[in-house]
Coordinates of C-alpha atoms in Angstrom, one line a residue:
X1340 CA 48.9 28.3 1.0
X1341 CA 46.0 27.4 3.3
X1342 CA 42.2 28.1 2.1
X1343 CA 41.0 31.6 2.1
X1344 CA 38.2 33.0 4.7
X1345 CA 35.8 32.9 1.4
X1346 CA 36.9 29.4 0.2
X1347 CA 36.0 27.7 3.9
X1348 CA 32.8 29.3 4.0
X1349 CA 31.9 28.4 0.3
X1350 CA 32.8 24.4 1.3
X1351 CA 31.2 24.4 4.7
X1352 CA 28.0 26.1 3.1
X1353 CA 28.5 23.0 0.2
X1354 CA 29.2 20.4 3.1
X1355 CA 25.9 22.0 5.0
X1356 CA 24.0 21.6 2.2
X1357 CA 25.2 17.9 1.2
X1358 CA 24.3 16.3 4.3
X1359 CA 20.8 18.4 5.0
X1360 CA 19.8 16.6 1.6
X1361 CA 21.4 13.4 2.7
X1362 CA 18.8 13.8 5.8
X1363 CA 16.0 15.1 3.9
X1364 CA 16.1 11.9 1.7
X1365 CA 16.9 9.1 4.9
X1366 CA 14.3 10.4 6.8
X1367 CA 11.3 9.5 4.9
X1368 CA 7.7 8.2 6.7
X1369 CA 6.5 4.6 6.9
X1370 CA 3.8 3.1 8.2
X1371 CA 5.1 -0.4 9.6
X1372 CA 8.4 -3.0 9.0
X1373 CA 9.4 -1.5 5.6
X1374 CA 10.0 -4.8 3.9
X1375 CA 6.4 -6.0 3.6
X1376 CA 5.6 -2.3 3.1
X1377 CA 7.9 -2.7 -0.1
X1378 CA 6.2 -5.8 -1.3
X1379 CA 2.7 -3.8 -0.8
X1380 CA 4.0 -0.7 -2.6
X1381 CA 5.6 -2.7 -5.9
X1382 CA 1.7 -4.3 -5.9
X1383 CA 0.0 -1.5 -5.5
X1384 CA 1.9 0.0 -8.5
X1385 CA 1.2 -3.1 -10.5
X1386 CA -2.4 -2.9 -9.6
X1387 CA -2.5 1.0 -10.5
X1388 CA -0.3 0.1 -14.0
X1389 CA -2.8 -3.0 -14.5
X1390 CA -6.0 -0.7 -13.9
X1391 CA -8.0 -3.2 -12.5
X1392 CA -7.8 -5.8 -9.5
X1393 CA -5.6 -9.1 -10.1
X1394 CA -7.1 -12.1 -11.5
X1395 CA -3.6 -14.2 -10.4
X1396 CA -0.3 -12.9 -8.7
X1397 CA 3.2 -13.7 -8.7
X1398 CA 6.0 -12.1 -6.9
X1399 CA 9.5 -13.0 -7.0
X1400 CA 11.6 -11.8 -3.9
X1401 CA 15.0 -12.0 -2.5
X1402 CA 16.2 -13.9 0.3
X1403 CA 16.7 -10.8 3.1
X1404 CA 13.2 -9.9 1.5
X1405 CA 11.7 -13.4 2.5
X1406 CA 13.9 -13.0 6.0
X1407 CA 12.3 -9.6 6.8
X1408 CA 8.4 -10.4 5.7
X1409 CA 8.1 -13.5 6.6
X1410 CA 7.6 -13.4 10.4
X1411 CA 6.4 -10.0 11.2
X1412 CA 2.9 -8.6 11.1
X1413 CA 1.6 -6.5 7.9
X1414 CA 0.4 -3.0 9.3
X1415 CA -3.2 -2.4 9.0
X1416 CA -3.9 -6.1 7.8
X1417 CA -5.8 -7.7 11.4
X1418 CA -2.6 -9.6 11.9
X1419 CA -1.9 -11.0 8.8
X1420 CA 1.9 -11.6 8.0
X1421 CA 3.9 -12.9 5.2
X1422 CA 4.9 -11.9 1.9
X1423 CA 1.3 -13.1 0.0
X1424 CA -0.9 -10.9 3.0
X1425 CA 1.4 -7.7 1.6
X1426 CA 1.2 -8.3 -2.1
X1427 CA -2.4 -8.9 -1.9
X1428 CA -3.3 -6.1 0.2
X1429 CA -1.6 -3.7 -1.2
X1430 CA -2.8 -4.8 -4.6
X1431 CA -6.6 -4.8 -2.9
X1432 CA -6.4 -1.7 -1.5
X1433 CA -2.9 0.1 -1.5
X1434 CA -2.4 3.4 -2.4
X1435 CA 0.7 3.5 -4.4
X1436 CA 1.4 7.6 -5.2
X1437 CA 1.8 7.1 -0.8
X1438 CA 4.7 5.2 -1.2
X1439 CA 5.9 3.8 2.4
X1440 CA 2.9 4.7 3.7
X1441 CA 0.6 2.4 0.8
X1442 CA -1.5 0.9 3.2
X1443 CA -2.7 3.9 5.4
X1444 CA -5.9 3.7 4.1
X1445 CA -6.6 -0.3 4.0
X1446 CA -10.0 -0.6 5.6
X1447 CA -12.2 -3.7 7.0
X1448 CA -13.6 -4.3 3.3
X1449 CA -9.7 -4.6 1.6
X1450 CA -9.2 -6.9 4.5
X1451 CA -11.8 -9.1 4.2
X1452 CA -11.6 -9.2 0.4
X1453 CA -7.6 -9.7 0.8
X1454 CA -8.5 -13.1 2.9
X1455 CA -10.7 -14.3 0.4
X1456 CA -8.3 -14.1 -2.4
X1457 CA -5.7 -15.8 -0.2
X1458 CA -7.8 -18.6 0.0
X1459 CA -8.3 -18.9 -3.5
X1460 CA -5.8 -21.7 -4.4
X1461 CA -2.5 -20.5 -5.9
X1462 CA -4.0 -16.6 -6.7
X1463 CA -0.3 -15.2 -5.3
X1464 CA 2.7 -17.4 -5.8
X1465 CA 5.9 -16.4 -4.1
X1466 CA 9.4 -17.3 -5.3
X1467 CA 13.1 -16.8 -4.6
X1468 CA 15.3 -14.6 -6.8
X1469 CA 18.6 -15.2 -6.5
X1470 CA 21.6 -13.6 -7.9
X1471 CA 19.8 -10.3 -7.4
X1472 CA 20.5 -7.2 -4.3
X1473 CA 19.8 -7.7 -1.1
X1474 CA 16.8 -5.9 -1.3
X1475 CA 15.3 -6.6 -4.6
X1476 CA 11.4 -6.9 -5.3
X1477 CA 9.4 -8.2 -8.2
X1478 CA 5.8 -8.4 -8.9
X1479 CA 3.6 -10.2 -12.0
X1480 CA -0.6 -8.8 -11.9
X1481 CA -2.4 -10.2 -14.5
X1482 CA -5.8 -9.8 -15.8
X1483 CA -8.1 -9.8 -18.9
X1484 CA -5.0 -10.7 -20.6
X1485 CA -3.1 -8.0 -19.7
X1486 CA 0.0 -8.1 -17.7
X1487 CA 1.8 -5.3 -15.4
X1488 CA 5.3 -5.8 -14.0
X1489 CA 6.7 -3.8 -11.3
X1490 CA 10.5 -4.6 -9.8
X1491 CA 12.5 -2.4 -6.9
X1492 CA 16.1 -2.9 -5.9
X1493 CA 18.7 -2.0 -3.7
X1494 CA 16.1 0.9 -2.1
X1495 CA 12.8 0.0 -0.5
X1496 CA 11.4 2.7 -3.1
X1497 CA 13.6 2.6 -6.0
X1498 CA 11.4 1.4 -9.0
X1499 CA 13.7 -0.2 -11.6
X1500 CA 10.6 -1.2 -13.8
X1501 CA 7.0 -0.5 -14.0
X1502 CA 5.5 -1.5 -17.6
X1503 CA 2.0 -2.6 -18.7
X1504 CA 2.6 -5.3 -21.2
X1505 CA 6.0 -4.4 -21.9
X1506 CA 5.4 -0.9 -22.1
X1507 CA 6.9 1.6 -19.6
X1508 CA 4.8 3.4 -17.6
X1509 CA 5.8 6.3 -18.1
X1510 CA 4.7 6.4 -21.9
X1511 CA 1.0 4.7 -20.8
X1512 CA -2.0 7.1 -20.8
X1513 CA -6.4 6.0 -20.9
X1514 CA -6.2 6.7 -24.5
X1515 CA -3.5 4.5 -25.3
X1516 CA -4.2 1.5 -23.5
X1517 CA -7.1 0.3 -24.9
X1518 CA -9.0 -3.1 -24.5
X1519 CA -11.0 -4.2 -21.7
X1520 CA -9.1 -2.9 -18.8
X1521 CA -10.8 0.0 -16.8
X1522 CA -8.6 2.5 -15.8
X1523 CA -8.4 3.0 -11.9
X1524 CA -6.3 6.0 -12.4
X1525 CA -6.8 9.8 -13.5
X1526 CA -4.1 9.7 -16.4
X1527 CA -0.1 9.7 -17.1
X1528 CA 0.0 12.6 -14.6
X1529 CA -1.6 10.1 -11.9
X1530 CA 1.1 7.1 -13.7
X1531 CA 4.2 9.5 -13.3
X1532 CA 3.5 10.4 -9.9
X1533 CA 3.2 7.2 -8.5
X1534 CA 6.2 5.3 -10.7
X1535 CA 8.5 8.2 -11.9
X1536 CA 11.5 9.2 -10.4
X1537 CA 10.5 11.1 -7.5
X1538 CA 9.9 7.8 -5.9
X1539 CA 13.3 6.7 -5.5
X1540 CA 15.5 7.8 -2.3
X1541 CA 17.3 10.4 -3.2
X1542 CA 19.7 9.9 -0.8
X1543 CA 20.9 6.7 -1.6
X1544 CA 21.9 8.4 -5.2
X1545 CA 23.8 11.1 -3.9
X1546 CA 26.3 9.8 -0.6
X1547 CA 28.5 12.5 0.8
X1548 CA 31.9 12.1 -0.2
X1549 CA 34.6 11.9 2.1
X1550 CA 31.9 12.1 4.7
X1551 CA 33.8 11.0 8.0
X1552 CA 32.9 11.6 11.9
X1553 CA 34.8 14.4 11.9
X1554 CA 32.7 16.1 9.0
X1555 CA 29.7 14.7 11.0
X1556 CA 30.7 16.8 13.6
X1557 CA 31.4 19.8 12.0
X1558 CA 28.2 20.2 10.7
X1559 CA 26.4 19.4 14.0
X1560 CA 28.6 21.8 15.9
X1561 CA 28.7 24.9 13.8
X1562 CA 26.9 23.5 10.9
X1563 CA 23.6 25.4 9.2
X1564 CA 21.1 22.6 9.8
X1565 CA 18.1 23.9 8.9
X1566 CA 17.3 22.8 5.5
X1567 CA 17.1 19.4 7.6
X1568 CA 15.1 20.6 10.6
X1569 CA 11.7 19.4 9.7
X1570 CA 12.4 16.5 8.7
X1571 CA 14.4 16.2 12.6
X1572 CA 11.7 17.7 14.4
X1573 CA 8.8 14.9 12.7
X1574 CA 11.0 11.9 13.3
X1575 CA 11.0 13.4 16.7
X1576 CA 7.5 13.8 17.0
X1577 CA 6.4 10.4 14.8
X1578 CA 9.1 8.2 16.8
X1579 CA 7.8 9.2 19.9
X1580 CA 4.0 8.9 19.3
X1581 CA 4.6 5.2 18.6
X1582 CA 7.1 4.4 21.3
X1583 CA 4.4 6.2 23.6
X1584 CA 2.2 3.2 22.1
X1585 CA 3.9 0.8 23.0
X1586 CA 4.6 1.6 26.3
X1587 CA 0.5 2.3 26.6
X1588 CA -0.5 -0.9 25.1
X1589 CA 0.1 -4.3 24.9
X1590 CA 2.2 -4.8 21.6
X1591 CA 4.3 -8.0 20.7
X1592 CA 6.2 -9.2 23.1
X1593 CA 6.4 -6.1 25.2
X1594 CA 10.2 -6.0 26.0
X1595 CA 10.0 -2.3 26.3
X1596 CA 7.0 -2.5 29.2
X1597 CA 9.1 -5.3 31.3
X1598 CA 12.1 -3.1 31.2
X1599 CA 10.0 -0.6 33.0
X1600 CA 8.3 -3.1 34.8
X1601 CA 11.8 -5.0 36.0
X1602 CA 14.1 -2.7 36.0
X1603 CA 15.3 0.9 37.7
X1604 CA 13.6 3.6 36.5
X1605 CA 17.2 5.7 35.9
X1606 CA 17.5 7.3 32.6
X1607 CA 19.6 4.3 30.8
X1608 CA 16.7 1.6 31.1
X1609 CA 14.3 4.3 30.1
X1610 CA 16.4 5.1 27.4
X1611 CA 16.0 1.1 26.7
X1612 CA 12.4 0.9 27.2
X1613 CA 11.3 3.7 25.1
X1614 CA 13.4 2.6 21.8
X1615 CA 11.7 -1.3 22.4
X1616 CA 8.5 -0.1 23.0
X1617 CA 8.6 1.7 19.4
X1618 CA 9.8 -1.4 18.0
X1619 CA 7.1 -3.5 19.9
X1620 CA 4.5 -1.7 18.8
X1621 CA 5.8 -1.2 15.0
X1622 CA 6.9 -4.9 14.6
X1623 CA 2.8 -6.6 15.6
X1624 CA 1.4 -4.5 12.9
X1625 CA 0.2 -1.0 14.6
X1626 CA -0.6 1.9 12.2
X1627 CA 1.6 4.6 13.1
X1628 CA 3.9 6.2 11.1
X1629 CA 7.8 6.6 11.5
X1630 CA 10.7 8.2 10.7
X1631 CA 12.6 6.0 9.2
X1632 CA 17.1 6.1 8.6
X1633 CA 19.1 3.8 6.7
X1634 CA 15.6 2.3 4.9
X1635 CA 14.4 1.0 8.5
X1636 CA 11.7 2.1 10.7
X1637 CA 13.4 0.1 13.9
X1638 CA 16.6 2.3 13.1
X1639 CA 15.1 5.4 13.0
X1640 CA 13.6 4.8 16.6
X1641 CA 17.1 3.8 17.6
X1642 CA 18.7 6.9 17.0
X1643 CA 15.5 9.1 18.3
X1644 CA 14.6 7.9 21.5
X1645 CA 17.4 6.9 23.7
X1646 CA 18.4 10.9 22.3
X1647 CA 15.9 12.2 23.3
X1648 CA 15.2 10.5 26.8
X1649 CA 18.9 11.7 27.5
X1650 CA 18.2 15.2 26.2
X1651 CA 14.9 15.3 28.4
X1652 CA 17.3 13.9 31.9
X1653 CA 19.9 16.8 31.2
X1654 CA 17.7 19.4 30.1
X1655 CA 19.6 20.3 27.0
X1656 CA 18.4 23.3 24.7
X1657 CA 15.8 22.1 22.1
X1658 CA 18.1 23.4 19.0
X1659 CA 20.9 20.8 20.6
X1660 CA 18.7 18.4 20.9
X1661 CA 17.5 18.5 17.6
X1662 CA 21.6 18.8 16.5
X1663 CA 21.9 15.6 18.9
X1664 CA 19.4 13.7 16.8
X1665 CA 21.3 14.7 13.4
X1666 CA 24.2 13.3 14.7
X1667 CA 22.1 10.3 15.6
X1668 CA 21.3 9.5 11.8
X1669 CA 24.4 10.8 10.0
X1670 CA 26.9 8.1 11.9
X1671 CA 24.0 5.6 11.6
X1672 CA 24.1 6.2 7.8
X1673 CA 27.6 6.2 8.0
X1674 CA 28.2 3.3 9.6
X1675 CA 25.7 1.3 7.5
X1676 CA 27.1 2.4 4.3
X1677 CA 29.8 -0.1 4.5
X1678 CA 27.4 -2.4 4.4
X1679 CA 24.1 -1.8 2.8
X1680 CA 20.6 -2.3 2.8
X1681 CA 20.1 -5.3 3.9
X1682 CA 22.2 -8.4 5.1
X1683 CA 23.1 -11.0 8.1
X1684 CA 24.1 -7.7 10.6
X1685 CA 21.5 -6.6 12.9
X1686 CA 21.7 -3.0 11.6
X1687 CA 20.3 -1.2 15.3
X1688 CA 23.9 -1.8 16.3
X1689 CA 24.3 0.7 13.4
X1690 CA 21.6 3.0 15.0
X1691 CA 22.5 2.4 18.9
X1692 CA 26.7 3.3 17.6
X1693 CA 25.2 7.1 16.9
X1694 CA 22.5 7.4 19.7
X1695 CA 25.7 6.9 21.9
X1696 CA 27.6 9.4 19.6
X1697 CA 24.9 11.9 20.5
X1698 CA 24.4 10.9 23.9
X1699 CA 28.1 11.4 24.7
X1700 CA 28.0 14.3 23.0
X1701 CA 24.9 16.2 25.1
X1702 CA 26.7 15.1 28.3
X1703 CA 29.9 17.2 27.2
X1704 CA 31.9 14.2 25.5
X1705 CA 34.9 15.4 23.4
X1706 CA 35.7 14.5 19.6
X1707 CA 37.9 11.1 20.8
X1708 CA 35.5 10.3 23.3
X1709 CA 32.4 10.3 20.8
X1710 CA 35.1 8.3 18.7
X1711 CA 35.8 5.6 21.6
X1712 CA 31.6 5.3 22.1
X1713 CA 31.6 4.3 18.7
X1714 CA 34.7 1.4 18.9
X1715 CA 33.5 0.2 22.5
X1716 CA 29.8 0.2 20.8
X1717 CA 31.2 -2.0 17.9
X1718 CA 33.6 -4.4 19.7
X1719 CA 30.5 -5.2 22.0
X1720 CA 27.5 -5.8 20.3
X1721 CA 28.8 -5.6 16.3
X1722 CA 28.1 -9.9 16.1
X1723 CA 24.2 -9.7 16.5
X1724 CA 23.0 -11.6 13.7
X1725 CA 19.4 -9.9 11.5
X1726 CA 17.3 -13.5 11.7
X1727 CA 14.1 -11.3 10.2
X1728 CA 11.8 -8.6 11.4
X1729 CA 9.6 -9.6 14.1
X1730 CA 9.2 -9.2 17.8
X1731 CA 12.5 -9.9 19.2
X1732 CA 13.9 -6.7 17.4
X1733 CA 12.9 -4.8 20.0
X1734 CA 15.0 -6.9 22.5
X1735 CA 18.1 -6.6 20.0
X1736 CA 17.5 -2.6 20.2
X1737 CA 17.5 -3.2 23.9
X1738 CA 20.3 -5.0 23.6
X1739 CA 22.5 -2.3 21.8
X1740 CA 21.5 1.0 23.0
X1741 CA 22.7 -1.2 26.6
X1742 CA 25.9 -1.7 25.0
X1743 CA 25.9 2.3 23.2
X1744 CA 25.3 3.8 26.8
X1745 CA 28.3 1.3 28.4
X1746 CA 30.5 2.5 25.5
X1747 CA 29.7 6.2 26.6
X1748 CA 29.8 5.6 30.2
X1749 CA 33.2 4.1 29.5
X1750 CA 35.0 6.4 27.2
X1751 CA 33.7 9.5 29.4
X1752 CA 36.2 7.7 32.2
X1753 CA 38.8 6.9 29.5
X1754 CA 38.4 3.6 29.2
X1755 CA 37.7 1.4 25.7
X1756 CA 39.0 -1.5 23.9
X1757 CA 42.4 -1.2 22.2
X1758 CA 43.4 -1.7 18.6
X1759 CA 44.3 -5.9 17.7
X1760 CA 41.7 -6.5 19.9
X1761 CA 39.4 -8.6 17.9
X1762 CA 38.0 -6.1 14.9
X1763 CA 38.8 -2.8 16.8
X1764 CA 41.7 -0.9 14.3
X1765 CA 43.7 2.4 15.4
X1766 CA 41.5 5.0 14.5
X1767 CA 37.1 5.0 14.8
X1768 CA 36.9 4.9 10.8
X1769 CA 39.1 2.2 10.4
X1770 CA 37.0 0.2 13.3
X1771 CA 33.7 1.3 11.4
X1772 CA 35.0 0.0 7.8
X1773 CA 36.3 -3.4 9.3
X1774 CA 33.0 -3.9 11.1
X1775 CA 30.8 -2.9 7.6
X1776 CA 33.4 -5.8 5.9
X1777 CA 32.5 -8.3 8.4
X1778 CA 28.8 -7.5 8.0
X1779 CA 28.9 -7.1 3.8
X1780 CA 31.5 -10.0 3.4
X1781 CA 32.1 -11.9 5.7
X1782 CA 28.5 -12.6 6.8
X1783 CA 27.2 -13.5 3.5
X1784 CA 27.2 -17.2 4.5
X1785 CA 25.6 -16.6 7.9
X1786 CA 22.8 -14.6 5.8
X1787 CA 22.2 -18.0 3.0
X1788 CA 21.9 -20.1 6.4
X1789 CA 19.9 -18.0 8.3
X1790 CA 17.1 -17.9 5.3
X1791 CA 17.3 -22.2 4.8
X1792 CA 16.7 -22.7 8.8
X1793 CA 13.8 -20.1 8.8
X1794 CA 12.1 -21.4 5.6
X1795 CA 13.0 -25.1 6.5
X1796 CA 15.3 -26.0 4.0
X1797 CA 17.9 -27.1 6.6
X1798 CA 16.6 -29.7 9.1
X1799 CA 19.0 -28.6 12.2
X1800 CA 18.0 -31.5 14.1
X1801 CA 19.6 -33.6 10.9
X1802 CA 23.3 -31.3 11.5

């Protein structure tokens, strides 16, 4: 016997639920490239833990950490990059109870005093970790003989230890510590807030089961999306205010301004333009929050503003809009999942896959036609290789969200590339989990080779 009335309704409410959470938890803020915000956040814990400013440093990171710090610019720092600028800074003057938005309040003096230290002769040392996640962060703060330890993995703000010689934070309080250490916080209260659990991603620790395109588009078609809407609406709202910035201004390398400047104003280069321009301006440093999905800032532009600059051309109803957008993240998130936080796969293809999901969908695309956007989007651009954050990211998001609207433009005709045809299977979830093994496999390599050219290690003149 098939499910009652009562029994669909209790699972789609469940279903509803489940993903407005899954939301809720991907679309956090950040201010700037969330790697070297990681790196500020784990020092400004140390330094809150610690209770005084550093007398020496040492952080330990992992190679796609090193990748994604190393050549992009620190927000709020005057232009300084690198994995020392972010430890130091946000050990200067990082707020750590802000999280991914620690270094809002930097100011000229935490700049100027973060400059002297990194003169000061071997006051941060930075190392390789291997044998750790992807994404995996550790940081040493000494001083007056005390020592606080802060390490994240797998999740830009998943704290996996924060102790104050040896202790956990968590059971640290004024009256306990003791000794010569001054106390830059209010108390445990101040401790937990900043280091307990409520700082992970909840997200992350809760994934959707059996979540599929299909249950994607349930819930965006019928679904009860308003336990997600405010966090839609302000990655609307944020993602926009910075891609308007770097359309206004001169950021990076400005691919989003030439692609206005070079090419025909119809609404697929805008499209284009306005998802570079956010990653223009977010990858030279500029201090405006995003809304960030799948732990990146660049990916949470991806799926916002080509979205949006196609709602805006075909004047769809704001709630669909807002429905186009959640589609957006969820087969982003979906995608990625097969391959996780960070490796050798650009993941904007991830992003630019569901802003032509959504796209297809707001110009009237059915089911197997959001499907084949996905496959043509994945046999195109699925190769692009993640060499680091930094300015050209905003030509790879050109890049895709070319290819997303192509894969659109061509399944709305019927057309697409065929199962056997390189990685594309039969069906779109079979195409999306051979892609994520490609990317979490198969690319391992690539990743190991990519980090020895960029910190020198291989001489490619010498191959």
């Amino acid at each position: 016997m098939g499910e009652s009335a009562s029994e669909v309704t209790r699972d789609a409410a469940a279903r509803d639920r489940a993903l407005c959470e899954l939301l809720d938890g991907e679309l956090i803020c950040a201010l700037g490239c969330t790697e070297p915000i990681a790196v500020a956040y784990a020092a400004a814990l140390a330094r809150l833990v610690l209770g005084c400013e550093p007398e020496a440093m040492r952080v330990g990171c992992s190679g796609n950490i090193i990748k994604n710090v190393k050549s992009v610019t620190v927000p709020n720092s005057g232009g300084m990059r690198g994995v020392e600028a972010a430890a130091v800074l946000g050990a200067v003057g990082g707020n750590a109870a802000a999280a991914l938005e620690v270094l809002e309040g930097v100011d000229d003096a935490h700049r100027a005093r973060t400059v002297e230290l990194l003169g000061s002769d071997g006051y941060c040392e930075v190392s390789l970790v291997e044998g750790v996640p992807n994404l995996y962060i550790d940081v040493r703060a000494e001083a007056l003989g005390h020592v606080a330890e802060v390490a994240i993995s797998e999740h830009h703000t998943n704290v996996v230890r924060c102790t104050r010689d040896g202790v956990p934070a968590n059971q640290l309080c004024p009256a306990a510590r003791g000794g010569e250490v001054e106390d830059a916080c209010s108390g445990t209260c101040a401790l937990l807030n900043a280091a307990g659990p409520a700082a992970a991603e909840p997200s992350h620790a809760r994934p959707v089961e059996g979540m599929s395109l299909d249950m994607i588009m349930d819930f965006v078609e019928s679904g009860d999306i308003e336990g997600a809407r405010a966090a839609l609406e302000r990655q609307l709202e944020l993602n926009r205010a910075i891609s308007d910035e770097g359309l206004r201004n001169s950021w990076g390398a400005e691919v989003g301004r030439t692609l206005l400047a070079t090419r025909g104003d119809d609404v697929a280069c805008r499209a284009r333009a306005r998802a570079a321009a956010g990653s223009d301006a977010r990858m030279s440093g500029c201090a405006l929050p995003v809304a960030i999905v799948c732990g990146s800032g660049n990916q949470g532009i991806t799926c916002a503003l080509p979205v949006l600059t196609y709602g805006e051309q075909l004047g769809v109803p704001h709630d669909r809009l807002v429905r186009a957008v959640a589609l957006a993240d969820l087969v982003a998130i979906h995608t990625k999942s097969y391959i996780g936080a960070l490796s050798a796969f650009c993941g904007v293809v991830c992003a630019a896959c569901g802003a032509g999901a959504a796209i297809c969908w707001m110009r009237g695309g059915t089911r197997e036609q959001i499907g084949a956007t996905i496959v043509n989007t994945l046999g195109n651009v699925g190769g692009i290789v993640c060499d680091g954050a930094k300015a050209s990211c905003a030509a790879k998001i050109s890049a895709a969200v070319d290819a997303a609207i192509l894969g659109c433009d061509m399944a709305l005709e019927g057309r697409g590339f065929r199962a056997g045809e390189g990685v594309v299977q039969d069906t779109v979830e079979e195409t999306i989990a051979a892609m994520g093994y490609v990317g979490r496999v198969g690319m391992k390599d690539t990743d190991v080779e990519i980090l020895k050219i960029m910190t020198g290690e291989t001489e490619v003149a010498a191959c």
